[in-house]
CSV table of C-alpha atoms and ligand atoms in Angstrom, one decimal:
chain,number,residue,atom,x,y,z
G,1,MET,CA,-53.2,42.6,-67.0
G,2,ARG,CA,-55.1,43.4,-70.1
G,3,ILE,CA,-54.1,45.0,-73.4
G,4,VAL,CA,-56.8,47.3,-74.8
G,5,ARG,CA,-56.4,48.6,-78.4
G,6,THR,CA,-59.6,50.5,-79.1
G,7,VAL,CA,-61.2,53.6,-77.7
G,8,ALA,CA,-64.5,51.7,-77.3
G,9,GLY,CA,-62.7,49.0,-75.4
G,10,MET,CA,-61.0,51.5,-73.2
G,11,ARG,CA,-64.2,53.3,-72.3
G,12,ALA,CA,-66.0,50.0,-71.5
G,13,ALA,CA,-63.2,48.9,-69.2
G,14,VAL,CA,-63.2,52.2,-67.3
G,15,ALA,CA,-67.0,52.3,-67.1
G,16,ASP,CA,-67.0,48.9,-65.6
G,17,ALA,CA,-64.4,49.9,-63.0
G,18,ARG,CA,-66.2,53.2,-62.2
G,19,ALA,CA,-69.5,51.3,-61.7
G,20,LYS,CA,-67.7,49.5,-58.9
G,21,GLY,CA,-66.6,52.8,-57.5
G,22,ALA,CA,-63.0,52.5,-58.6
G,23,SER,CA,-60.7,55.5,-59.0
G,24,VAL,CA,-58.6,55.6,-62.2
G,25,GLY,CA,-55.0,56.6,-62.7
G,26,LEU,CA,-53.4,57.1,-66.1
G,27,VAL,CA,-49.7,57.0,-67.0
G,28,PRO,CA,-49.1,58.2,-70.6
G,29,THR,CA,-46.0,56.7,-72.2
G,30,MET,CA,-44.4,56.1,-75.6
G,31,GLY,CA,-43.1,52.8,-74.4
G,32,ALA,CA,-39.4,51.6,-74.3
G,33,LEU,CA,-40.0,51.5,-70.6
G,34,HIS,CA,-37.3,52.2,-68.0
G,35,ASP,CA,-37.4,52.8,-64.2
G,36,GLY,CA,-38.5,56.4,-64.8
G,37,HIS,CA,-41.8,55.1,-66.4
G,38,LEU,CA,-42.1,52.4,-63.8
G,39,SER,CA,-41.9,54.9,-60.9
G,40,LEU,CA,-44.9,56.7,-62.4
G,41,ILE,CA,-46.8,53.4,-62.6
G,42,ARG,CA,-45.9,52.5,-59.0
G,43,ARG,CA,-47.1,55.9,-57.8
G,44,ALA,CA,-50.4,55.5,-59.8
G,45,ARG,CA,-50.7,52.0,-58.3
G,46,ALA,CA,-50.4,53.4,-54.8
G,47,GLU,CA,-53.0,56.1,-55.4
G,48,ASN,CA,-55.7,54.4,-57.6
G,49,ASP,CA,-57.9,51.3,-57.8
G,50,LEU,CA,-57.4,51.0,-61.6
G,51,VAL,CA,-54.1,51.8,-63.3
G,52,VAL,CA,-54.0,52.4,-67.0
G,53,MET,CA,-50.7,52.8,-68.8
G,54,SER,CA,-51.0,54.1,-72.3
G,55,LEU,CA,-48.4,53.0,-74.8
G,56,PHE,CA,-48.5,55.1,-78.0
G,57,VAL,CA,-45.6,56.6,-80.0
G,58,ASN,CA,-47.4,59.8,-80.9
G,59,PRO,CA,-46.4,60.8,-84.4
G,60,THR,CA,-47.7,64.3,-84.1
G,61,GLN,CA,-45.1,65.3,-81.5
G,62,PHE,CA,-42.2,64.3,-83.7
G,63,GLY,CA,-40.7,66.9,-86.1
G,64,PRO,CA,-40.0,65.8,-89.8
G,65,SER,CA,-36.3,65.3,-89.1
G,66,GLU,CA,-36.8,63.5,-85.7
G,67,ASP,CA,-36.6,59.9,-84.7
G,68,LEU,CA,-40.2,58.7,-85.1
G,69,ASP,CA,-39.2,55.7,-87.3
G,70,ALA,CA,-36.2,54.8,-85.2
G,71,TYR,CA,-37.9,55.2,-81.8
G,72,PRO,CA,-37.3,52.0,-79.8
G,73,ARG,CA,-40.4,49.8,-79.7
G,74,ASP,CA,-40.9,46.5,-77.8
G,75,GLU,CA,-44.5,46.0,-76.8
G,76,ALA,CA,-44.1,42.6,-75.3
G,77,ARG,CA,-41.4,43.8,-72.9
G,78,ASP,CA,-43.3,46.9,-72.1
G,79,VAL,CA,-46.4,45.0,-71.2
G,80,GLU,CA,-44.5,42.7,-68.9
G,81,LEU,CA,-42.7,45.5,-67.1
G,82,ALA,CA,-45.9,47.6,-66.8
G,83,GLY,CA,-47.7,44.6,-65.3
G,84,HIS,CA,-45.0,44.0,-62.8
G,85,ALA,CA,-45.0,47.6,-61.7
G,86,GLY,CA,-48.8,47.4,-61.1
G,87,ALA,CA,-50.6,48.5,-64.3
G,88,ASP,CA,-54.0,46.8,-64.8
G,89,ILE,CA,-54.5,47.8,-68.4
G,90,VAL,CA,-52.0,48.7,-71.2
G,91,PHE,CA,-53.9,50.9,-73.6
G,92,ALA,CA,-52.0,50.5,-76.9
G,93,PRO,CA,-54.1,52.0,-79.7
G,94,SER,CA,-52.9,52.1,-83.3
G,95,VAL,CA,-52.1,55.4,-85.0
G,96,ASP,CA,-55.4,55.0,-87.0
G,97,GLU,CA,-57.4,54.5,-83.9
G,98,VAL,CA,-56.0,57.8,-82.4
G,99,TYR,CA,-55.9,59.8,-85.6
G,100,PRO,CA,-58.6,58.4,-88.0
G,101,ARG,CA,-59.0,59.7,-91.5
G,102,GLY,CA,-60.1,63.3,-91.5
G,103,PHE,CA,-58.7,64.1,-88.1
G,104,SER,CA,-58.3,67.9,-88.1
G,105,THR,CA,-58.2,69.3,-84.5
G,106,THR,CA,-55.1,70.6,-82.7
G,107,VAL,CA,-54.9,71.7,-79.1
G,108,HIS,CA,-52.5,74.6,-78.8
G,109,VAL,CA,-51.3,76.0,-75.4
G,110,ALA,CA,-49.9,79.5,-76.0
G,111,GLY,CA,-47.2,81.3,-74.2
G,112,ILE,CA,-45.2,78.5,-72.7
G,113,THR,CA,-44.7,76.3,-75.7
G,114,GLU,CA,-42.6,78.6,-77.9
G,115,VAL,CA,-39.5,78.5,-75.7
G,116,LEU,CA,-37.0,75.7,-74.7
G,117,ASP,CA,-38.1,72.5,-76.4
G,118,GLY,CA,-40.7,74.3,-78.4
G,119,ALA,CA,-38.1,76.7,-79.8
G,120,HIS,CA,-35.7,73.9,-80.7
G,121,ARG,CA,-37.9,71.0,-81.7
G,122,GLY,CA,-40.4,73.2,-83.5
G,123,ALA,CA,-43.6,74.9,-82.4
G,124,SER,CA,-45.7,71.9,-83.3
G,125,HIS,CA,-44.0,69.6,-80.8
G,126,PHE,CA,-46.2,70.7,-77.9
G,127,ASP,CA,-49.3,70.9,-80.1
G,128,GLY,CA,-48.8,67.2,-80.7
G,129,VAL,CA,-48.3,66.6,-76.9
G,130,ALA,CA,-51.3,68.7,-75.9
G,131,THR,CA,-53.6,67.1,-78.5
G,132,VAL,CA,-52.7,63.5,-77.7
G,133,VAL,CA,-52.9,64.1,-73.9
G,134,THR,CA,-56.3,65.8,-74.4
G,135,LYS,CA,-57.4,62.8,-76.4
G,136,LEU,CA,-56.1,60.3,-73.9
G,137,PHE,CA,-57.9,62.1,-71.1
G,138,GLN,CA,-61.1,61.9,-73.2
G,139,MET,CA,-60.6,58.2,-73.9
G,140,VAL,CA,-59.6,57.1,-70.4
G,141,ALA,CA,-61.3,59.8,-68.2
G,142,PRO,CA,-58.8,59.3,-65.4
G,143,ASP,CA,-59.1,60.9,-62.0
G,144,ALA,CA,-55.3,61.4,-61.9
G,145,ALA,CA,-52.5,61.4,-64.5
G,146,TYR,CA,-48.8,60.9,-63.8
G,147,PHE,CA,-46.0,62.7,-65.6
G,148,GLY,CA,-42.3,62.9,-65.0
G,149,GLN,CA,-40.5,66.1,-64.0
G,150,LYS,CA,-37.8,65.1,-66.5
G,151,ASP,CA,-40.0,66.7,-69.1
G,152,ALA,CA,-40.6,69.8,-66.9
G,153,GLN,CA,-42.0,71.9,-69.8
G,154,GLN,CA,-44.4,69.2,-70.7
G,155,VAL,CA,-45.7,69.1,-67.1
G,156,LEU,CA,-46.3,72.8,-67.2
G,157,VAL,CA,-48.1,72.6,-70.6
G,158,ILE,CA,-50.3,69.8,-69.4
G,159,GLN,CA,-51.1,71.6,-66.1
G,160,ARG,CA,-52.1,74.7,-68.1
G,161,LEU,CA,-54.1,72.7,-70.6
G,162,VAL,CA,-56.1,71.0,-67.8
G,163,ARG,CA,-56.7,74.3,-66.0
G,164,ASP,CA,-57.7,76.2,-69.1
G,165,LEU,CA,-60.1,73.6,-70.4
G,166,ASP,CA,-61.5,72.6,-67.0
G,167,MET,CA,-60.5,69.0,-67.4
G,168,PRO,CA,-61.4,67.1,-64.2
G,169,VAL,CA,-58.0,65.4,-64.0
G,170,ARG,CA,-55.4,65.8,-61.2
G,171,ILE,CA,-51.9,66.1,-62.6
G,172,VAL,CA,-49.3,64.5,-60.5
G,173,PRO,CA,-45.7,65.5,-61.3
G,174,CYS,CA,-43.2,62.8,-60.3
G,175,PRO,CA,-39.4,63.1,-59.6
G,176,ILE,CA,-36.7,62.5,-62.2
G,177,VAL,CA,-35.3,58.9,-61.9
G,178,ARG,CA,-31.6,58.7,-62.7
G,179,GLU,CA,-29.0,56.1,-63.5
G,180,PRO,CA,-26.5,55.5,-60.6
G,181,ASP,CA,-24.1,57.9,-62.3
G,182,GLY,CA,-26.7,60.6,-62.5
G,183,LEU,CA,-27.8,60.4,-66.1
G,184,ALA,CA,-31.6,60.9,-66.3
G,185,MET,CA,-33.2,57.8,-67.6
G,186,SER,CA,-34.6,58.2,-71.1
G,187,SER,CA,-35.8,55.8,-73.8
G,188,ARG,CA,-33.4,57.6,-76.0
G,189,ASN,CA,-30.3,56.6,-73.9
G,190,VAL,CA,-30.2,53.4,-76.0
G,191,TYR,CA,-28.9,55.6,-78.9
G,192,LEU,CA,-25.7,56.3,-76.8
G,193,ASP,CA,-22.5,54.3,-77.6
G,194,ALA,CA,-20.0,53.9,-74.8
G,195,ALA,CA,-18.2,57.2,-75.5
G,196,ALA,CA,-21.4,59.1,-75.7
G,197,ARG,CA,-22.8,57.4,-72.7
G,198,ALA,CA,-19.8,58.6,-70.6
G,199,GLN,CA,-20.2,62.1,-72.1
G,200,ALA,CA,-23.9,62.2,-71.3
G,201,THR,CA,-23.3,62.3,-67.5
G,202,ALA,CA,-22.2,65.9,-68.1
G,203,LEU,CA,-25.8,67.1,-68.2
G,204,ASN,CA,-26.5,66.1,-64.6
G,205,ARG,CA,-23.0,67.2,-63.5
G,206,ALA,CA,-23.7,70.6,-65.0
G,207,LEU,CA,-26.9,70.9,-63.1
G,208,ASP,CA,-25.0,69.9,-59.9
G,209,ALA,CA,-22.4,72.6,-60.6
G,210,ALA,CA,-25.2,75.2,-61.0
G,211,GLU,CA,-26.8,74.0,-57.7
G,212,ALA,CA,-23.4,74.3,-56.0
G,213,ALA,CA,-23.0,77.9,-57.3
G,214,VAL,CA,-26.4,78.8,-55.9
G,215,ALA,CA,-25.5,77.2,-52.6
G,216,GLN,CA,-22.4,79.5,-52.5
G,217,GLY,CA,-24.6,82.5,-53.0
G,218,ARG,CA,-23.8,83.0,-56.7
G,219,THR,CA,-27.4,83.4,-57.8
G,220,ASP,CA,-27.2,85.7,-60.8
G,221,ALA,CA,-28.1,83.9,-64.1
G,222,PRO,CA,-24.6,84.4,-65.8
G,223,ALA,CA,-22.9,82.7,-62.8
G,224,VAL,CA,-25.4,79.9,-62.5
G,225,ILE,CA,-25.5,79.2,-66.2
G,226,GLY,CA,-21.7,79.7,-66.5
G,227,ALA,CA,-21.1,77.1,-63.8
G,228,ALA,CA,-23.2,74.6,-65.7
G,229,ARG,CA,-21.7,75.5,-69.1
G,230,ASP,CA,-18.2,75.0,-67.9
G,231,VAL,CA,-19.0,71.4,-67.0
G,232,LEU,CA,-20.6,70.8,-70.4
G,233,ALA,CA,-17.6,72.4,-72.1
G,234,GLY,CA,-15.2,70.2,-70.1
G,235,ALA,CA,-17.0,67.1,-71.4
G,236,GLY,CA,-17.1,68.5,-75.0
G,237,VAL,CA,-20.9,68.9,-74.9
G,238,GLU,CA,-22.5,71.9,-76.5
G,239,ALA,CA,-25.9,72.8,-75.2
G,240,GLU,CA,-28.8,73.3,-77.6
G,241,TYR,CA,-30.2,75.4,-74.8
G,242,LEU,CA,-29.2,76.0,-71.2
G,243,GLU,CA,-31.6,78.5,-69.6
G,244,LEU,CA,-32.8,79.8,-66.3
G,245,ARG,CA,-36.6,80.2,-66.2
G,246,SER,CA,-39.5,80.6,-63.9
G,247,PRO,CA,-40.9,77.1,-62.9
G,248,ASP,CA,-44.4,78.7,-63.0
G,249,ASP,CA,-44.6,80.3,-66.4
G,250,LEU,CA,-41.1,79.8,-68.0
G,251,ARG,CA,-40.4,83.5,-68.2
G,252,THR,CA,-36.6,84.2,-68.3
G,253,LEU,CA,-35.0,84.8,-64.9
G,254,ASP,CA,-32.0,86.9,-64.4
G,255,ARG,CA,-31.3,85.4,-61.0
G,256,VAL,CA,-32.3,82.6,-58.7
G,257,ASP,CA,-34.6,84.2,-56.2
G,258,GLY,CA,-36.9,81.6,-54.7
G,259,ALA,CA,-37.3,78.7,-57.1
G,260,ALA,CA,-35.9,78.7,-60.6
G,261,LEU,CA,-35.8,76.0,-63.3
G,262,LEU,CA,-32.5,75.4,-65.0
G,263,ALA,CA,-33.2,73.4,-68.2
G,264,VAL,CA,-30.7,71.9,-70.6
G,265,ALA,CA,-30.9,70.1,-73.9
G,266,ALA,CA,-27.9,68.8,-75.8
G,267,ARG,CA,-27.1,66.4,-78.6
G,268,VAL,CA,-24.7,63.7,-77.3
G,269,GLY,CA,-23.7,61.1,-79.9
G,270,ARG,CA,-26.8,60.1,-81.7
G,271,ALA,CA,-29.2,61.2,-78.9
G,272,ARG,CA,-30.9,64.4,-78.1
G,273,LEU,CA,-31.0,64.6,-74.3
G,274,ILE,CA,-32.8,66.9,-71.9
G,275,ASP,CA,-32.5,67.4,-68.2
G,276,ASN,CA,-33.4,70.0,-65.6
G,277,ARG,CA,-33.2,71.0,-62.0
G,278,ILE,CA,-35.2,73.2,-59.7
G,279,LEU,CA,-32.7,75.5,-58.0
G,280,GLU,CA,-33.7,77.2,-54.8
G,281,ALA,CA,-31.8,80.2,-53.2
G,282,ALA,CA,-31.8,80.3,-49.5
G,283,PRO,CA,-34.1,83.2,-48.3
J,1,AMP,P1,-42.1,59.1,-72.7
J,1,AMP,O1,-42.3,57.6,-72.9
J,1,AMP,O2,-40.7,59.5,-72.9
J,1,AMP,O3,-43.1,60.0,-73.4
J,1,AMP,O4,-42.3,59.4,-71.1
J,1,AMP,C1,-43.5,59.0,-70.5
J,1,AMP,C2,-43.5,59.6,-69.1
J,1,AMP,O5,-42.4,59.2,-68.4
J,1,AMP,C3,-43.4,61.2,-69.2
J,1,AMP,O6,-44.3,61.7,-68.2
J,1,AMP,C4,-42.0,61.4,-68.8
J,1,AMP,O7,-41.7,62.6,-68.2
J,1,AMP,C5,-41.7,60.3,-67.8
J,1,AMP,N1,-40.3,60.0,-67.7
J,1,AMP,C6,-39.4,59.8,-68.7
J,1,AMP,N2,-38.2,59.6,-68.2
J,1,AMP,C7,-38.3,59.8,-66.8
J,1,AMP,C8,-37.4,59.8,-65.8
J,1,AMP,N3,-36.1,59.6,-66.0
J,1,AMP,N4,-37.9,60.0,-64.5
J,1,AMP,C9,-39.2,60.2,-64.3
J,1,AMP,N5,-40.1,60.2,-65.3
J,1,AMP,C10,-39.7,60.0,-66.5
């Protein structure tokens, strides 16, 4: 396991591996690793010769009132966990290395970034994501990159980015990893005190209820969303958004007909949590 901190060092390490015919897998993270991140590393390990995990808390994807400064950071722990899961290199550049003085380019993916998290975190959130992922792909030049379905909108944005800009990277979406009680793992779960931690299970339970509604043939959006909202209300959780959208282009759906993405965000205690489920109506 090596830690690389510069773009030049990263390029040299990948060039070396490529000269030996190695395939390269990249797992972008902001650290504070949990089993969700580790599942991506393990998948990358199974599919590539060289596995790079980037560790970079990207300031440009945080809004002015968000938790950039408070974001949990523990590089030594992350390096150890990443190594155990199978990473060969942890790429941990400084903010100045990624955004040197005079940096002035933004990558904007139109059409799917204005809704859901884009509407609620601010339009610049996904610009920050798209820009840093573009840069990471330039720095590491991976064959494949691994992203969690937990951030379903982020996966769509990156798939669109790669398609539109002809980036030679295979995007591999990976399933959501959950705690035993169903809460989606998140670096932000450390913000939850005991009461909020109990309340937070409502997000997954709400998605379960929506899934059950669809299984019973109640496929219209008000019924599906209502089933989920009732569970949230029962736990005293108010959704920031709870929306049924196309998993292909995020257009609003008025019923589950084929596959539909039900996405939720809510503030629980000190944390802002997101979760989602692909719902499928029986044909
Ligand atoms: P983050 O460090 O939060 O930027 O997340 C880094 C990557 O891990 C992203 O692709 C996330 O979607 C993914 N990820 C975060 N939480 C989970 C989870 N519970 N299950 C699967 N992937 C996850």
